Coordinates of C-alpha atoms and ligand atoms in Angstrom, one line a residue:
X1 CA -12.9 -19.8 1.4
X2 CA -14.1 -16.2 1.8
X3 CA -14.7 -16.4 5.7
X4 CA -12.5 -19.2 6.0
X5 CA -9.7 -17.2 5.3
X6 CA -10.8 -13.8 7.2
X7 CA -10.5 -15.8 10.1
X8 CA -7.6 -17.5 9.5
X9 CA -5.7 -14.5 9.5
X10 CA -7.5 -12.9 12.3
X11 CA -6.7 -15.7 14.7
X12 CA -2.8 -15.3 13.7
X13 CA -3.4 -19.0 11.9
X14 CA -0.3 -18.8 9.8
X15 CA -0.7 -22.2 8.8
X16 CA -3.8 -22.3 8.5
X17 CA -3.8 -18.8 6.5
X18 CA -0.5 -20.1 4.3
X19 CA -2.6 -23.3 3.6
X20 CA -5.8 -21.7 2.5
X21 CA -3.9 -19.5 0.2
X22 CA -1.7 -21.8 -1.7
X23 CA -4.9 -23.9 -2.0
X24 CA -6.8 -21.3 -3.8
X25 CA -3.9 -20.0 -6.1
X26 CA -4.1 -23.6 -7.2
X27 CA -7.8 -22.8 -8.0
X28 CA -6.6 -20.2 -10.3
X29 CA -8.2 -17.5 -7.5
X30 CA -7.5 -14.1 -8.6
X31 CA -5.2 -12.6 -6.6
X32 CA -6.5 -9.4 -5.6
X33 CA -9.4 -11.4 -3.5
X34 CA -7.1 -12.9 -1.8
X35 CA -5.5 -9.4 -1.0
X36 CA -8.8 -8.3 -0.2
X37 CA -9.4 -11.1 2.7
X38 CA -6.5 -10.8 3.8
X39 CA -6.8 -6.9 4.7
X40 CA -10.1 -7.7 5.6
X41 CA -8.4 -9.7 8.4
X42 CA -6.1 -7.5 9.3
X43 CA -8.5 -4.7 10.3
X44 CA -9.8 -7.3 12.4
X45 CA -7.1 -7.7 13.9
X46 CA -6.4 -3.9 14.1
X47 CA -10.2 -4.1 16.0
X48 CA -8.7 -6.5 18.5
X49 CA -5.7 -4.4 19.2
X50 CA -8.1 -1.7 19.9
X51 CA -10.2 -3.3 22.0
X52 CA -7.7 -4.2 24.2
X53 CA -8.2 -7.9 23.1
X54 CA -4.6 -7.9 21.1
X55 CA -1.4 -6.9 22.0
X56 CA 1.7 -5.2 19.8
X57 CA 3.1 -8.9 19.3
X58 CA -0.4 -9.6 17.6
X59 CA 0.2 -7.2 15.2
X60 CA 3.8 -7.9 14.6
X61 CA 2.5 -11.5 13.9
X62 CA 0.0 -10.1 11.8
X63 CA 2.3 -8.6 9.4
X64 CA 4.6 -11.6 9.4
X65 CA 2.0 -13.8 8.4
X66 CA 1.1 -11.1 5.8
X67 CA 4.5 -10.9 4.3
X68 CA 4.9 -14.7 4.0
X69 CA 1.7 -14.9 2.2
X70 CA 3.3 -12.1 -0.4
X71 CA 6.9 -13.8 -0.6
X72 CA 4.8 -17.1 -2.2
X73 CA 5.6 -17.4 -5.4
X74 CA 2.2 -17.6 -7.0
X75 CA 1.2 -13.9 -5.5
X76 CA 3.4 -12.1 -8.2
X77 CA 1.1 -10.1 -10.2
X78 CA 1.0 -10.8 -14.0
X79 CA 1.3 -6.9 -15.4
X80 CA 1.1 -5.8 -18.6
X81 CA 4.1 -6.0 -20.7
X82 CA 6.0 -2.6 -21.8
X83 CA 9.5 -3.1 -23.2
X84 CA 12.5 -1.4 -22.1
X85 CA 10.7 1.9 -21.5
X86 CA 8.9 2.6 -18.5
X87 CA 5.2 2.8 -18.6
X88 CA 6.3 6.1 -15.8
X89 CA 7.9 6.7 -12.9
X90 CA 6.8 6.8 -9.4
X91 CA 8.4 7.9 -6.3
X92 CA 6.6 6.5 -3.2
X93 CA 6.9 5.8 0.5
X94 CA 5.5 5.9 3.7
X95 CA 5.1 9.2 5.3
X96 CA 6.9 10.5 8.4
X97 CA 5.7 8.9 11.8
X98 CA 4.8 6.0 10.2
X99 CA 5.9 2.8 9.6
X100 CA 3.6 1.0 8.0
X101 CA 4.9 -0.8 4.9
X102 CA 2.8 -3.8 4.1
X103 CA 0.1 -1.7 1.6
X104 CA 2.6 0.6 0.0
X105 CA 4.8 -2.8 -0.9
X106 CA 2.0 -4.4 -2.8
X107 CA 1.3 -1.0 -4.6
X108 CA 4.5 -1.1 -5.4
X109 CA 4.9 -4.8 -6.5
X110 CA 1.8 -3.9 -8.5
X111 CA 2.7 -0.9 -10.5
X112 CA 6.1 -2.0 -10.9
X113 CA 4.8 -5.5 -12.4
X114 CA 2.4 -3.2 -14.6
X115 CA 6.0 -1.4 -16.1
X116 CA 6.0 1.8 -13.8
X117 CA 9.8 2.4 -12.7
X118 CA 9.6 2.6 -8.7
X119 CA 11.5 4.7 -6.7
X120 CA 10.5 3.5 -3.2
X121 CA 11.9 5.7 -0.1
X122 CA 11.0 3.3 2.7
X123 CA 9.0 4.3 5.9
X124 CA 9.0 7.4 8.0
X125 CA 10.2 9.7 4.8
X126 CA 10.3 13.2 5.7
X127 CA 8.9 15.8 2.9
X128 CA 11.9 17.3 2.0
X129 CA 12.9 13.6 1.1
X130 CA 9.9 13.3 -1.4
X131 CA 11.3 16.6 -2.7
X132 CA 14.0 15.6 -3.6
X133 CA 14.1 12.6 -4.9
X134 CA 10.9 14.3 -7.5
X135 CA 13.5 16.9 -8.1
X136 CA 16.0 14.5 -9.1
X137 CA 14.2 11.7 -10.8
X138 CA 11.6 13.9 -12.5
X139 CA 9.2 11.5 -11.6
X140 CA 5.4 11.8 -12.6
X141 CA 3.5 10.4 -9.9
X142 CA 3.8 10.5 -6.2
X143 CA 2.4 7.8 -3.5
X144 CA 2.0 8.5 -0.5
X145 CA 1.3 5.6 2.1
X146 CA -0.5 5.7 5.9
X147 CA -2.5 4.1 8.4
X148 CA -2.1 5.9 11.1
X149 CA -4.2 9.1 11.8
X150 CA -1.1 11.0 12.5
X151 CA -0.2 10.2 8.5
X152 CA -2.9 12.4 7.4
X153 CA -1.1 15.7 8.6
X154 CA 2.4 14.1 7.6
X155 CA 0.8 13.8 4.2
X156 CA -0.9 17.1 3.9
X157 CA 2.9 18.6 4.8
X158 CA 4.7 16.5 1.7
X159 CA 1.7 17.9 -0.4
X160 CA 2.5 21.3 0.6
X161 CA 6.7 20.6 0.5
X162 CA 6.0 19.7 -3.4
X163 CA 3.3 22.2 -4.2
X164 CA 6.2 24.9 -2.2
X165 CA 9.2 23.5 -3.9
X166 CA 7.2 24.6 -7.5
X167 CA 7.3 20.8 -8.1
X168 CA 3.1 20.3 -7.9
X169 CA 2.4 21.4 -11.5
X170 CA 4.2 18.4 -13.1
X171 CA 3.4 15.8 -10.5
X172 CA 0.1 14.1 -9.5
X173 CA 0.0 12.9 -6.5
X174 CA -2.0 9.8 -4.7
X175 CA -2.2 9.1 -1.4
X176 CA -3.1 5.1 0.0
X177 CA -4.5 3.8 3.4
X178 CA -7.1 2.3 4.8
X179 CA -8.2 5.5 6.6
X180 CA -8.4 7.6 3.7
X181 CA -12.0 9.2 2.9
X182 CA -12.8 11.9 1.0
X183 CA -12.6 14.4 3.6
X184 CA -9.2 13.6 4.8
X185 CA -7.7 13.5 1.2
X186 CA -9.4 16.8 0.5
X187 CA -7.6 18.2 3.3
X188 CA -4.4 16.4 2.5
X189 CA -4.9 18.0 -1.1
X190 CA -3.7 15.2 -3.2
X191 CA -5.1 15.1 -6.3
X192 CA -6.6 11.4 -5.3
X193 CA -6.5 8.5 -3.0
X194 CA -7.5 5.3 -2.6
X195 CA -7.5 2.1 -0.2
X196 CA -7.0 -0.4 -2.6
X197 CA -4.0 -0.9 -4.7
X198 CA -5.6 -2.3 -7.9
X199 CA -7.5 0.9 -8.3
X200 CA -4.8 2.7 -7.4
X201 CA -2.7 1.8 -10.1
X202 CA -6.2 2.3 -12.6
X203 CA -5.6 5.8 -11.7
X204 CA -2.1 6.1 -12.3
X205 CA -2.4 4.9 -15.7
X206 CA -4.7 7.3 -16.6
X207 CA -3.1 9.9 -15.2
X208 CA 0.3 8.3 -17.4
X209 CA -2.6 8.2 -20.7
X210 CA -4.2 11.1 -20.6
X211 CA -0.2 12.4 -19.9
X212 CA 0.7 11.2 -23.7
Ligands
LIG301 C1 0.3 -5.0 10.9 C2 0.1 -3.7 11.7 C3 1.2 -3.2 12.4 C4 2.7 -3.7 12.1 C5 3.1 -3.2 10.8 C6 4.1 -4.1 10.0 C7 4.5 -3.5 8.7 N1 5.7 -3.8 8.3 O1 3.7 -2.8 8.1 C8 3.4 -3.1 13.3 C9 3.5 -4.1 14.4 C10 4.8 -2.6 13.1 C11 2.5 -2.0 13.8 C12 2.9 -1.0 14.6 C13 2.0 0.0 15.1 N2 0.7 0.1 14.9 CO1 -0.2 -1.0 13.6 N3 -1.4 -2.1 12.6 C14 -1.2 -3.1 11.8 C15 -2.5 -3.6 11.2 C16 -3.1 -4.7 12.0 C17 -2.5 -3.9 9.7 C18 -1.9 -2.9 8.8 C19 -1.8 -3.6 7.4 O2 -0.7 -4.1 7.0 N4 -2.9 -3.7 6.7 C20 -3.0 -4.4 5.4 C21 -2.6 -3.5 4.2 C22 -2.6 -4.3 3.0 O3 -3.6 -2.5 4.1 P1 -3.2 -1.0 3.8 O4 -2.0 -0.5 4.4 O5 -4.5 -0.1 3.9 O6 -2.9 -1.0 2.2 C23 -3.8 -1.2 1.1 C24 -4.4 0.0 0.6 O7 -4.6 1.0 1.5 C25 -3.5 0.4 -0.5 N5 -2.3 1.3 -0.2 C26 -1.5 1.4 0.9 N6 -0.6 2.3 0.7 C27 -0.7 2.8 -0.6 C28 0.0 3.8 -1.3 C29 -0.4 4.1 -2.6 C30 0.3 5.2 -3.3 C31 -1.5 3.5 -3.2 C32 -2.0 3.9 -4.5 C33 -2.2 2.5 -2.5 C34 -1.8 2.2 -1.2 O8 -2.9 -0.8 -1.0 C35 -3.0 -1.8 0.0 C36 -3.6 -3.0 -0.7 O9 -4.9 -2.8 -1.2 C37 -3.4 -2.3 11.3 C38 -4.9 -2.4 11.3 C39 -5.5 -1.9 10.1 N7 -6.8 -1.9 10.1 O10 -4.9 -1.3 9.2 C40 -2.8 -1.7 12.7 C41 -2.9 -0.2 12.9 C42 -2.7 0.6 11.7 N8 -1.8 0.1 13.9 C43 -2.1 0.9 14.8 C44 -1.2 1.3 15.9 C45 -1.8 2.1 17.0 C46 0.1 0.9 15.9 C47 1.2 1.4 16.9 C48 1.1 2.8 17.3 C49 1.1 0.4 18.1 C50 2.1 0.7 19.2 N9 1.5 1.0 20.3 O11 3.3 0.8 19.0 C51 2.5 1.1 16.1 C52 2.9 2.3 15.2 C53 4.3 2.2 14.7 C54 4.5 3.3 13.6 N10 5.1 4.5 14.1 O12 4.1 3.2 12.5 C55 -3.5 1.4 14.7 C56 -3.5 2.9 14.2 C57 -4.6 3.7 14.9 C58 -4.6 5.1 14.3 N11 -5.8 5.5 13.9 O13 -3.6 5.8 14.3 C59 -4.2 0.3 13.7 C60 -5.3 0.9 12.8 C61 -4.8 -0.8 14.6 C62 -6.0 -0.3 15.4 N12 -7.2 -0.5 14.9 O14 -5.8 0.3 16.5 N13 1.2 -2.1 13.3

């Protein structure tokens, strides 16, 4: 199914894409493969777009096809179970200029499935946003999401907003994209990143253990 499905979503297949899916769930496929095609496909399509090949409808369609495949029912991920108390909190959202919210919603969906409480500030959040919401629900992680390069300095100034509002020293912060490297998050100054949600969320519950 592998390239079946990488292609699939990079020709804007939806049924095709929709069918593949529902067929391997059925399988018992784990979902985070499937997630991992699937963005696999989008960058292709991001590639098209780039090379002029692709058009902003493309990648509108793109991300409609991507958030059908996440409404099915059988996407939902099976987290661990943690009673009425919340494993943690964690305030996230995409960073100013952007408005990219496909990634950030499965980290979401993930960590929230996985008991954290979410407090989830939409696209395009301004730092003094992050701020504040930190401020008021003393929460113990931060996720930042971005794709586009322009992200990078937007989340290097929420860093800074935190680290400035005397907020840093009781919040760890991640930042998410598929852009992010080493270099960029060592300028951004998080305390990590990632471009995968699963491992992601690894690193928020050891931050959460070693916490306790
Ligand atoms: C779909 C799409 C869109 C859709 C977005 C729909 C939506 N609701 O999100 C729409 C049509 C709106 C769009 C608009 C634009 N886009 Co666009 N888009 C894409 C595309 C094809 C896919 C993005 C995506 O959903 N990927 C799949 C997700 C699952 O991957 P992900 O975000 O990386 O998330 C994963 C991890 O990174 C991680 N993660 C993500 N966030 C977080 C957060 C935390 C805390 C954690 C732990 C983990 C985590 O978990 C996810 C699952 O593993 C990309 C191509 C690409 N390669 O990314 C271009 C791309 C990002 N877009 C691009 C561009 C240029 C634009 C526009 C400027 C186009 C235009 N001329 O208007 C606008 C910008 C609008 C704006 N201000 O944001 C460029 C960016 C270039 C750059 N370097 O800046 C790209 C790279 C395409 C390209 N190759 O040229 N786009």
């Amino acid at each position: 199914m592998n390239e079946l499905l990488v292609k699939a979503i990079t020709e804007l297949n939806e049924d095709k894409v929709l069918k593949i899916v529902k067929s391997e769930l059925e399988k018992g496929t784990d979902i985070n493969e499937i997630l991992y095609l699937l963005q696999q496909g989008m960058d292709k399509v991001g590639d098209l777009y780039e090379e002029c090949e692709y058009f902003i409808a493309d990648l509108i369609m793109a991300g409609i096809i991507f958030r059908e495949v996440l409404e099915l029912e059988d996407m939902r991920f099976n987290g661990d179970y943690v009673g009425d108390k919340p494993l943690g909190k964690i305030v996230i959202g995409t960073v100013k200029g952007d408005l990219h919210d496909i990634g950030k919603d499965i980290f979401l969906n993930l960590a929230r499935s996985a008991g954290f409480q979410i407090y989830d500030l939409g696209v395009d959040v301004e730092p003094e946003k992050f701020v504040e919401k930190l401020r008021e629900t003393e929460a113990e992680v931060l996720g930042l999401s971005g794709v586009l390069s322009l992200a990078i300095p937007s989340m290097k100034q929420t860093v800074d907003a935190v680290r400035n509002a005397g907020l840093k020293q009781n919040v760890k912060i991640i930042a998410g994209g598929n852009l992010l490297n080493s270099d960029t998050a060592g300028h951004i100054g998080a305390d990590s990143f990632t471009n995968n949600a699963m491992e992601g969320l690894k690193i928020c519950k050891s931050w959460i253990k070693n916490d306790r």
